[in-house]
Structures are given as C-alpha cells and as structure tokens.
C-alpha cells in the first residue's frame, strides 16, 4: 500500500513536470504547436446548443414531421428521429440511398434556431420533410446538417396554396443564406432553407 502511494506520488510529480515543460515549450518562439491542441479539448459548445434546440423543437406543437421519405423507407433518418438523436447528444442519420449512405451528421445550431423561430417568432405551423435524411444533390448542405425542407405550411401543401413566400422571407430574416421554393428547379413542392 505504501509502495503504491509512493508510485502515485511519483506519477503526479511526473505529470506536473510534463505540464510545466509543455508550458515552457509553448511559450518559446516557434510554430506554437504545443499550445494549440489544448483548445480542441474544450467540449464543442455548438453540440450542446444543438441538443437544447432539438429538444425545444420536439416540444413545440406547431412543428410536425413527415413520417415517410420521398424515395425510400428508412425510419432512422426521418426528420423527427434526427431531432431525437440530436437531443440525446448523438449525430443525425442520413438515408441509405442518399449520397452519404447511412452515415451521420451533426445538426447545425443556427439551422435549428431558425427552424424553432419559424414557429415561435413567425408563428408558422409547418411540417419538416427532411433534415439530413432523404436524397439531395451531392454536396448538399442537408448532408452537413445545415438545411431543412418544409412541405406543409399552415395546413396547406407547398405548391398547393401554401404561404411559401412568407415562410421563405422568414427564413431569410432568420439568417438563412440560401432559400429555394416553388419556381426554383426541384422545389415545386417544398421550401428549402439553409444556413
Ligand atoms: Zn432541401
């Protein structure tokens, strides 16, 4: 027992020495590689913010979700499941037939904030048809968790009397840098907002 304590004390001393040495090395002029990795150990704030926002969206009764994909069936990549995974600190799953073929992606906090505020600030009741699931153009921001598709707005389907212009304007005001909808190729029946 005494021996183990001694060994532990030696280990602590060695660790302190290592930290001290590292600090000295980082302070010396040079590429600064010693100081850089420590910053990456900080837990990514965005991840927990995304979890909080995903929970808020799931608790918002004005936001609903498509129960099927356009072009295939995979429950694990449905938009509501993307939010459940995110709320639980996991990555959201893409669909097996999309370009990313069932890999996972983080839902972006700015995008989630925009989705939440479309209801809480702009009072749209809407249905999300996809986050990272489904099939999109290769290199689409959907696969980076930075885009949302909306297919129902206030009880009307997009392309069939829905107020898509108003929702598109709201996306822009909420910071979206690309917004597409009816009139844009491939968007006759849904609005795409990406951050
Ligand atoms: Zn889209």
PDB file of C-alpha atoms and ligand atoms in Angstrom:
ATOM      1  CA  UNK A   1       0.000   0.000   0.000  1.00  0.00           C
ATOM      2  CA  UNK A   2       2.736   2.407   0.951  1.00  0.00           C
ATOM      3  CA  UNK A   3       4.567   1.428  -2.190  1.00  0.00           C
ATOM      4  CA  UNK A   4       1.515   2.186  -4.356  1.00  0.00           C
ATOM      5  CA  UNK A   5       1.123   5.583  -2.752  1.00  0.00           C
ATOM      6  CA  UNK A   6       4.737   6.289  -3.482  1.00  0.00           C
ATOM      7  CA  UNK A   7       4.262   5.302  -7.106  1.00  0.00           C
ATOM      8  CA  UNK A   8       1.163   7.518  -7.358  1.00  0.00           C
ATOM      9  CA  UNK A   9       3.112  10.449  -5.932  1.00  0.00           C
ATOM     10  CA  UNK A  10       5.856   9.900  -8.470  1.00  0.00           C
ATOM     11  CA  UNK A  11       3.286   9.762 -11.273  1.00  0.00           C
ATOM     12  CA  UNK A  12       1.697  13.048 -10.141  1.00  0.00           C
ATOM     13  CA  UNK A  13       5.107  14.683  -9.921  1.00  0.00           C
ATOM     14  CA  UNK A  14       5.922  13.473 -13.407  1.00  0.00           C
ATOM     15  CA  UNK A  15       2.628  14.813 -14.724  1.00  0.00           C
ATOM     16  CA  UNK A  16       3.199  18.210 -13.144  1.00  0.00           C
ATOM     17  CA  UNK A  17       6.671  18.236 -14.605  1.00  0.00           C
ATOM     18  CA  UNK A  18       5.277  17.371 -18.035  1.00  0.00           C
ATOM     19  CA  UNK A  19       2.713  20.182 -17.839  1.00  0.00           C
ATOM     20  CA  UNK A  20       5.358  22.636 -16.728  1.00  0.00           C
ATOM     21  CA  UNK A  21       7.684  21.572 -19.511  1.00  0.00           C
ATOM     22  CA  UNK A  22       4.858  21.834 -22.038  1.00  0.00           C
ATOM     23  CA  UNK A  23       4.064  25.366 -20.893  1.00  0.00           C
ATOM     24  CA  UNK A  24       7.665  26.429 -21.234  1.00  0.00           C
ATOM     25  CA  UNK A  25       7.900  24.869 -24.681  1.00  0.00           C
ATOM     26  CA  UNK A  26       4.701  26.597 -25.816  1.00  0.00           C
ATOM     27  CA  UNK A  27       5.995  29.939 -24.602  1.00  0.00           C
ATOM     28  CA  UNK A  28       9.081  29.666 -26.750  1.00  0.00           C
ATOM     29  CA  UNK A  29       9.021  31.257 -30.177  1.00  0.00           C
ATOM     30  CA  UNK A  30       8.131  28.766 -32.888  1.00  0.00           C
ATOM     31  CA  UNK A  31       5.127  27.267 -34.662  1.00  0.00           C
ATOM     32  CA  UNK A  32       3.211  27.131 -31.346  1.00  0.00           C
ATOM     33  CA  UNK A  33       2.073  23.547 -31.810  1.00  0.00           C
ATOM     34  CA  UNK A  34       2.225  22.824 -28.084  1.00  0.00           C
ATOM     35  CA  UNK A  35      -0.359  25.426 -27.204  1.00  0.00           C
ATOM     36  CA  UNK A  36      -2.874  24.639 -29.959  1.00  0.00           C
ATOM     37  CA  UNK A  37      -4.216  21.158 -29.031  1.00  0.00           C
ATOM     38  CA  UNK A  38      -5.398  22.236 -25.558  1.00  0.00           C
ATOM     39  CA  UNK A  39      -8.082  24.456 -27.122  1.00  0.00           C
ATOM     40  CA  UNK A  40      -9.534  21.474 -29.003  1.00  0.00           C
ATOM     41  CA  UNK A  41     -10.153  19.660 -25.723  1.00  0.00           C
ATOM     42  CA  UNK A  42     -12.873  22.168 -24.821  1.00  0.00           C
ATOM     43  CA  UNK A  43     -16.249  20.433 -25.434  1.00  0.00           C
ATOM     44  CA  UNK A  44     -17.852  21.921 -28.550  1.00  0.00           C
ATOM     45  CA  UNK A  45     -20.443  24.405 -27.313  1.00  0.00           C
ATOM     46  CA  UNK A  46     -22.400  24.095 -30.534  1.00  0.00           C
ATOM     47  CA  UNK A  47     -23.163  20.425 -29.851  1.00  0.00           C
ATOM     48  CA  UNK A  48     -24.968  21.072 -26.558  1.00  0.00           C
ATOM     49  CA  UNK A  49     -26.703  24.102 -28.062  1.00  0.00           C
ATOM     50  CA  UNK A  50     -27.963  21.862 -30.866  1.00  0.00           C
ATOM     51  CA  UNK A  51     -29.243  19.342 -28.285  1.00  0.00           C
ATOM     52  CA  UNK A  52     -31.089  22.105 -26.407  1.00  0.00           C
ATOM     53  CA  UNK A  53     -32.642  23.475 -29.597  1.00  0.00           C
ATOM     54  CA  UNK A  54     -33.610  19.989 -30.816  1.00  0.00           C
ATOM     55  CA  UNK A  55     -35.433  19.417 -27.512  1.00  0.00           C
ATOM     56  CA  UNK A  56     -37.215  22.763 -27.831  1.00  0.00           C
ATOM     57  CA  UNK A  57     -38.325  21.936 -31.384  1.00  0.00           C
ATOM     58  CA  UNK A  58     -39.577  18.496 -30.306  1.00  0.00           C
ATOM     59  CA  UNK A  59     -41.627  20.177 -27.555  1.00  0.00           C
ATOM     60  CA  UNK A  60     -43.103  22.710 -29.989  1.00  0.00           C
ATOM     61  CA  UNK A  61     -46.527  21.507 -31.109  1.00  0.00           C
ATOM     62  CA  UNK A  62     -46.560  23.899 -34.065  1.00  0.00           C
ATOM     63  CA  UNK A  63     -43.819  21.887 -35.786  1.00  0.00           C
ATOM     64  CA  UNK A  64     -44.588  18.433 -37.210  1.00  0.00           C
ATOM     65  CA  UNK A  65     -42.652  15.874 -39.266  1.00  0.00           C
ATOM     66  CA  UNK A  66     -43.101  13.779 -42.361  1.00  0.00           C
ATOM     67  CA  UNK A  67     -43.464  10.109 -41.460  1.00  0.00           C
ATOM     68  CA  UNK A  68     -42.073   8.899 -44.783  1.00  0.00           C
ATOM     69  CA  UNK A  69     -39.302   9.899 -47.138  1.00  0.00           C
ATOM     70  CA  UNK A  70     -39.686  10.829 -50.774  1.00  0.00           C
ATOM     71  CA  UNK A  71     -37.955   7.916 -52.495  1.00  0.00           C
ATOM     72  CA  UNK A  72     -37.298   5.266 -49.867  1.00  0.00           C
ATOM     73  CA  UNK A  73     -38.149   3.973 -46.423  1.00  0.00           C
ATOM     74  CA  UNK A  74     -35.771   4.359 -43.501  1.00  0.00           C
ATOM     75  CA  UNK A  75     -37.156   5.300 -40.116  1.00  0.00           C
ATOM     76  CA  UNK A  76     -33.749   6.036 -38.572  1.00  0.00           C
ATOM     77  CA  UNK A  77     -33.233   9.015 -40.889  1.00  0.00           C
ATOM     78  CA  UNK A  78     -36.710  10.557 -40.607  1.00  0.00           C
ATOM     79  CA  UNK A  79     -36.645  14.217 -39.533  1.00  0.00           C
ATOM     80  CA  UNK A  80     -38.162  13.631 -36.088  1.00  0.00           C
ATOM     81  CA  UNK A  81     -35.623  10.881 -35.390  1.00  0.00           C
ATOM     82  CA  UNK A  82     -32.838  13.277 -36.493  1.00  0.00           C
ATOM     83  CA  UNK A  83     -34.044  15.625 -33.724  1.00  0.00           C
ATOM     84  CA  UNK A  84     -34.370  12.853 -31.123  1.00  0.00           C
ATOM     85  CA  UNK A  85     -30.804  11.744 -31.840  1.00  0.00           C
ATOM     86  CA  UNK A  86     -29.573  15.340 -31.627  1.00  0.00           C
ATOM     87  CA  UNK A  87     -31.473  15.950 -28.363  1.00  0.00           C
ATOM     88  CA  UNK A  88     -29.702  12.882 -26.959  1.00  0.00           C
ATOM     89  CA  UNK A  89     -26.290  14.192 -27.977  1.00  0.00           C
ATOM     90  CA  UNK A  90     -25.970  11.875 -30.958  1.00  0.00           C
ATOM     91  CA  UNK A  91     -25.421  12.635 -34.626  1.00  0.00           C
ATOM     92  CA  UNK A  92     -28.347  12.544 -37.060  1.00  0.00           C
ATOM     93  CA  UNK A  93     -28.503   9.665 -39.542  1.00  0.00           C
ATOM     94  CA  UNK A  94     -28.625  10.078 -43.309  1.00  0.00           C
ATOM     95  CA  UNK A  95     -30.639   7.693 -45.521  1.00  0.00           C
ATOM     96  CA  UNK A  96     -29.045   4.548 -47.017  1.00  0.00           C
ATOM     97  CA  UNK A  97     -29.906   5.638 -50.565  1.00  0.00           C
ATOM     98  CA  UNK A  98     -28.659   9.234 -50.333  1.00  0.00           C
ATOM     99  CA  UNK A  99     -25.138  10.304 -51.257  1.00  0.00           C
ATOM    100  CA  UNK A 100     -23.958   9.808 -47.678  1.00  0.00           C
ATOM    101  CA  UNK A 101     -25.464   6.309 -47.448  1.00  0.00           C
ATOM    102  CA  UNK A 102     -26.420   5.994 -43.813  1.00  0.00           C
ATOM    103  CA  UNK A 103     -23.575   7.954 -42.257  1.00  0.00           C
ATOM    104  CA  UNK A 104     -24.216  10.508 -39.521  1.00  0.00           C
ATOM    105  CA  UNK A 105     -24.065  14.302 -39.398  1.00  0.00           C
ATOM    106  CA  UNK A 106     -24.439  16.954 -36.694  1.00  0.00           C
ATOM    107  CA  UNK A 107     -27.472  19.217 -36.922  1.00  0.00           C
ATOM    108  CA  UNK A 108     -26.242  22.813 -37.008  1.00  0.00           C
ATOM    109  CA  UNK A 109     -27.410  25.072 -34.162  1.00  0.00           C
ATOM    110  CA  UNK A 110     -28.073  28.089 -36.425  1.00  0.00           C
ATOM    111  CA  UNK A 111     -30.291  25.938 -38.630  1.00  0.00           C
ATOM    112  CA  UNK A 112     -32.160  24.549 -35.602  1.00  0.00           C
ATOM    113  CA  UNK A 113     -32.573  28.047 -34.182  1.00  0.00           C
ATOM    114  CA  UNK A 114     -34.097  29.137 -37.493  1.00  0.00           C
ATOM    115  CA  UNK A 115     -36.485  26.174 -37.545  1.00  0.00           C
ATOM    116  CA  UNK A 116     -37.639  26.858 -33.975  1.00  0.00           C
ATOM    117  CA  UNK A 117     -38.197  30.566 -34.600  1.00  0.00           C
ATOM    118  CA  UNK A 118     -40.212  29.959 -37.755  1.00  0.00           C
ATOM    119  CA  UNK A 119     -42.846  28.940 -35.225  1.00  0.00           C
ATOM    120  CA  UNK A 120     -42.039  30.810 -32.009  1.00  0.00           C
ATOM    121  CA  UNK A 121     -41.228  34.139 -33.678  1.00  0.00           C
ATOM    122  CA  UNK A 122     -43.012  33.997 -37.052  1.00  0.00           C
ATOM    123  CA  UNK A 123     -45.910  31.768 -35.940  1.00  0.00           C
ATOM    124  CA  UNK A 124     -45.889  29.383 -38.883  1.00  0.00           C
ATOM    125  CA  UNK A 125     -47.294  25.928 -38.265  1.00  0.00           C
ATOM    126  CA  UNK A 126     -45.332  23.702 -40.582  1.00  0.00           C
ATOM    127  CA  UNK A 127     -44.120  20.228 -41.352  1.00  0.00           C
ATOM    128  CA  UNK A 128     -40.454  19.351 -41.793  1.00  0.00           C
ATOM    129  CA  UNK A 129     -39.982  16.824 -44.597  1.00  0.00           C
ATOM    130  CA  UNK A 130     -36.202  16.340 -44.221  1.00  0.00           C
ATOM    131  CA  UNK A 131     -33.109  17.389 -42.306  1.00  0.00           C
ATOM    132  CA  UNK A 132     -30.179  15.079 -43.210  1.00  0.00           C
ATOM    133  CA  UNK A 133     -32.337  12.167 -44.439  1.00  0.00           C
ATOM    134  CA  UNK A 134     -33.622  11.648 -47.977  1.00  0.00           C
ATOM    135  CA  UNK A 135     -31.819  12.265 -51.214  1.00  0.00           C
ATOM    136  CA  UNK A 136     -30.423  15.663 -52.100  1.00  0.00           C
ATOM    137  CA  UNK A 137     -27.888  16.965 -54.612  1.00  0.00           C
ATOM    138  CA  UNK A 138     -24.371  15.697 -53.916  1.00  0.00           C
ATOM    139  CA  UNK A 139     -22.603  18.203 -51.694  1.00  0.00           C
ATOM    140  CA  UNK A 140     -25.970  19.448 -50.412  1.00  0.00           C
ATOM    141  CA  UNK A 141     -25.954  21.314 -47.095  1.00  0.00           C
ATOM    142  CA  UNK A 142     -28.554  18.789 -45.922  1.00  0.00           C
ATOM    143  CA  UNK A 143     -25.722  16.285 -45.502  1.00  0.00           C
ATOM    144  CA  UNK A 144     -23.912  18.814 -43.292  1.00  0.00           C
ATOM    145  CA  UNK A 145     -26.973  19.313 -41.082  1.00  0.00           C
ATOM    146  CA  UNK A 146     -27.348  22.903 -42.284  1.00  0.00           C
ATOM    147  CA  UNK A 147     -30.591  22.676 -44.288  1.00  0.00           C
ATOM    148  CA  UNK A 148     -34.265  21.949 -43.680  1.00  0.00           C
ATOM    149  CA  UNK A 149     -37.050  21.105 -46.122  1.00  0.00           C
ATOM    150  CA  UNK A 150     -40.609  22.186 -45.322  1.00  0.00           C
ATOM    151  CA  UNK A 151     -43.542  20.697 -47.262  1.00  0.00           C
ATOM    152  CA  UNK A 152     -46.646  21.857 -45.330  1.00  0.00           C
ATOM    153  CA  UNK A 153     -47.288  25.413 -44.108  1.00  0.00           C
ATOM    154  CA  UNK A 154     -50.346  26.340 -42.022  1.00  0.00           C
ATOM    155  CA  UNK A 155     -52.278  23.309 -43.231  1.00  0.00           C
ATOM    156  CA  UNK A 156     -51.578  23.775 -46.949  1.00  0.00           C
ATOM    157  CA  UNK A 157     -49.080  21.799 -49.015  1.00  0.00           C
ATOM    158  CA  UNK A 158     -46.277  23.803 -50.611  1.00  0.00           C
ATOM    159  CA  UNK A 159     -47.168  24.260 -54.269  1.00  0.00           C
ATOM    160  CA  UNK A 160     -50.872  23.909 -53.482  1.00  0.00           C
ATOM    161  CA  UNK A 161     -51.850  27.184 -51.864  1.00  0.00           C
ATOM    162  CA  UNK A 162     -49.314  27.270 -49.014  1.00  0.00           C
ATOM    163  CA  UNK A 163     -47.857  30.640 -47.997  1.00  0.00           C
ATOM    164  CA  UNK A 164     -44.402  29.657 -49.171  1.00  0.00           C
ATOM    165  CA  UNK A 165     -43.275  33.208 -49.962  1.00  0.00           C
ATOM    166  CA  UNK A 166     -43.904  34.336 -46.394  1.00  0.00           C
ATOM    167  CA  UNK A 167     -42.037  31.374 -44.927  1.00  0.00           C
ATOM    168  CA  UNK A 168     -39.147  31.892 -47.360  1.00  0.00           C
ATOM    169  CA  UNK A 169     -38.915  35.561 -46.309  1.00  0.00           C
ATOM    170  CA  UNK A 170     -38.889  34.490 -42.651  1.00  0.00           C
ATOM    171  CA  UNK A 171     -36.025  32.046 -43.350  1.00  0.00           C
ATOM    172  CA  UNK A 172     -34.016  34.894 -44.873  1.00  0.00           C
ATOM    173  CA  UNK A 173     -34.733  37.117 -41.867  1.00  0.00           C
ATOM    174  CA  UNK A 174     -33.607  34.302 -39.579  1.00  0.00           C
ATOM    175  CA  UNK A 175     -30.234  34.274 -41.287  1.00  0.00           C
ATOM    176  CA  UNK A 176     -30.635  31.587 -43.965  1.00  0.00           C
ATOM    177  CA  UNK A 177     -28.181  32.205 -46.796  1.00  0.00           C
ATOM    178  CA  UNK A 178     -29.976  30.112 -49.403  1.00  0.00           C
ATOM    179  CA  UNK A 179     -33.747  29.749 -49.666  1.00  0.00           C
ATOM    180  CA  UNK A 180     -35.478  27.886 -52.503  1.00  0.00           C
ATOM    181  CA  UNK A 181     -39.122  27.100 -53.233  1.00  0.00           C
ATOM    182  CA  UNK A 182     -41.763  26.868 -55.981  1.00  0.00           C
ATOM    183  CA  UNK A 183     -40.347  28.384 -59.147  1.00  0.00           C
ATOM    184  CA  UNK A 184     -36.856  27.053 -58.417  1.00  0.00           C
ATOM    185  CA  UNK A 185     -35.880  23.781 -60.150  1.00  0.00           C
ATOM    186  CA  UNK A 186     -36.662  20.742 -57.980  1.00  0.00           C
ATOM    187  CA  UNK A 187     -38.581  22.764 -55.385  1.00  0.00           C
ATOM    188  CA  UNK A 188     -42.139  22.776 -56.731  1.00  0.00           C
ATOM    189  CA  UNK A 189     -43.454  21.032 -53.601  1.00  0.00           C
ATOM    190  CA  UNK A 190     -41.154  22.072 -50.770  1.00  0.00           C
ATOM    191  CA  UNK A 191     -39.238  25.033 -49.396  1.00  0.00           C
ATOM    192  CA  UNK A 192     -35.512  24.609 -48.719  1.00  0.00           C
ATOM    193  CA  UNK A 193     -33.817  26.885 -46.164  1.00  0.00           C
ATOM    194  CA  UNK A 194     -30.126  26.529 -45.403  1.00  0.00           C
ATOM    195  CA  UNK A 195     -27.763  28.206 -43.010  1.00  0.00           C
TER     196      UNK A 195
HETATM  197 ZN1  LIG B   1     -33.574  20.919 -49.314  1.00  0.00          ZN
END
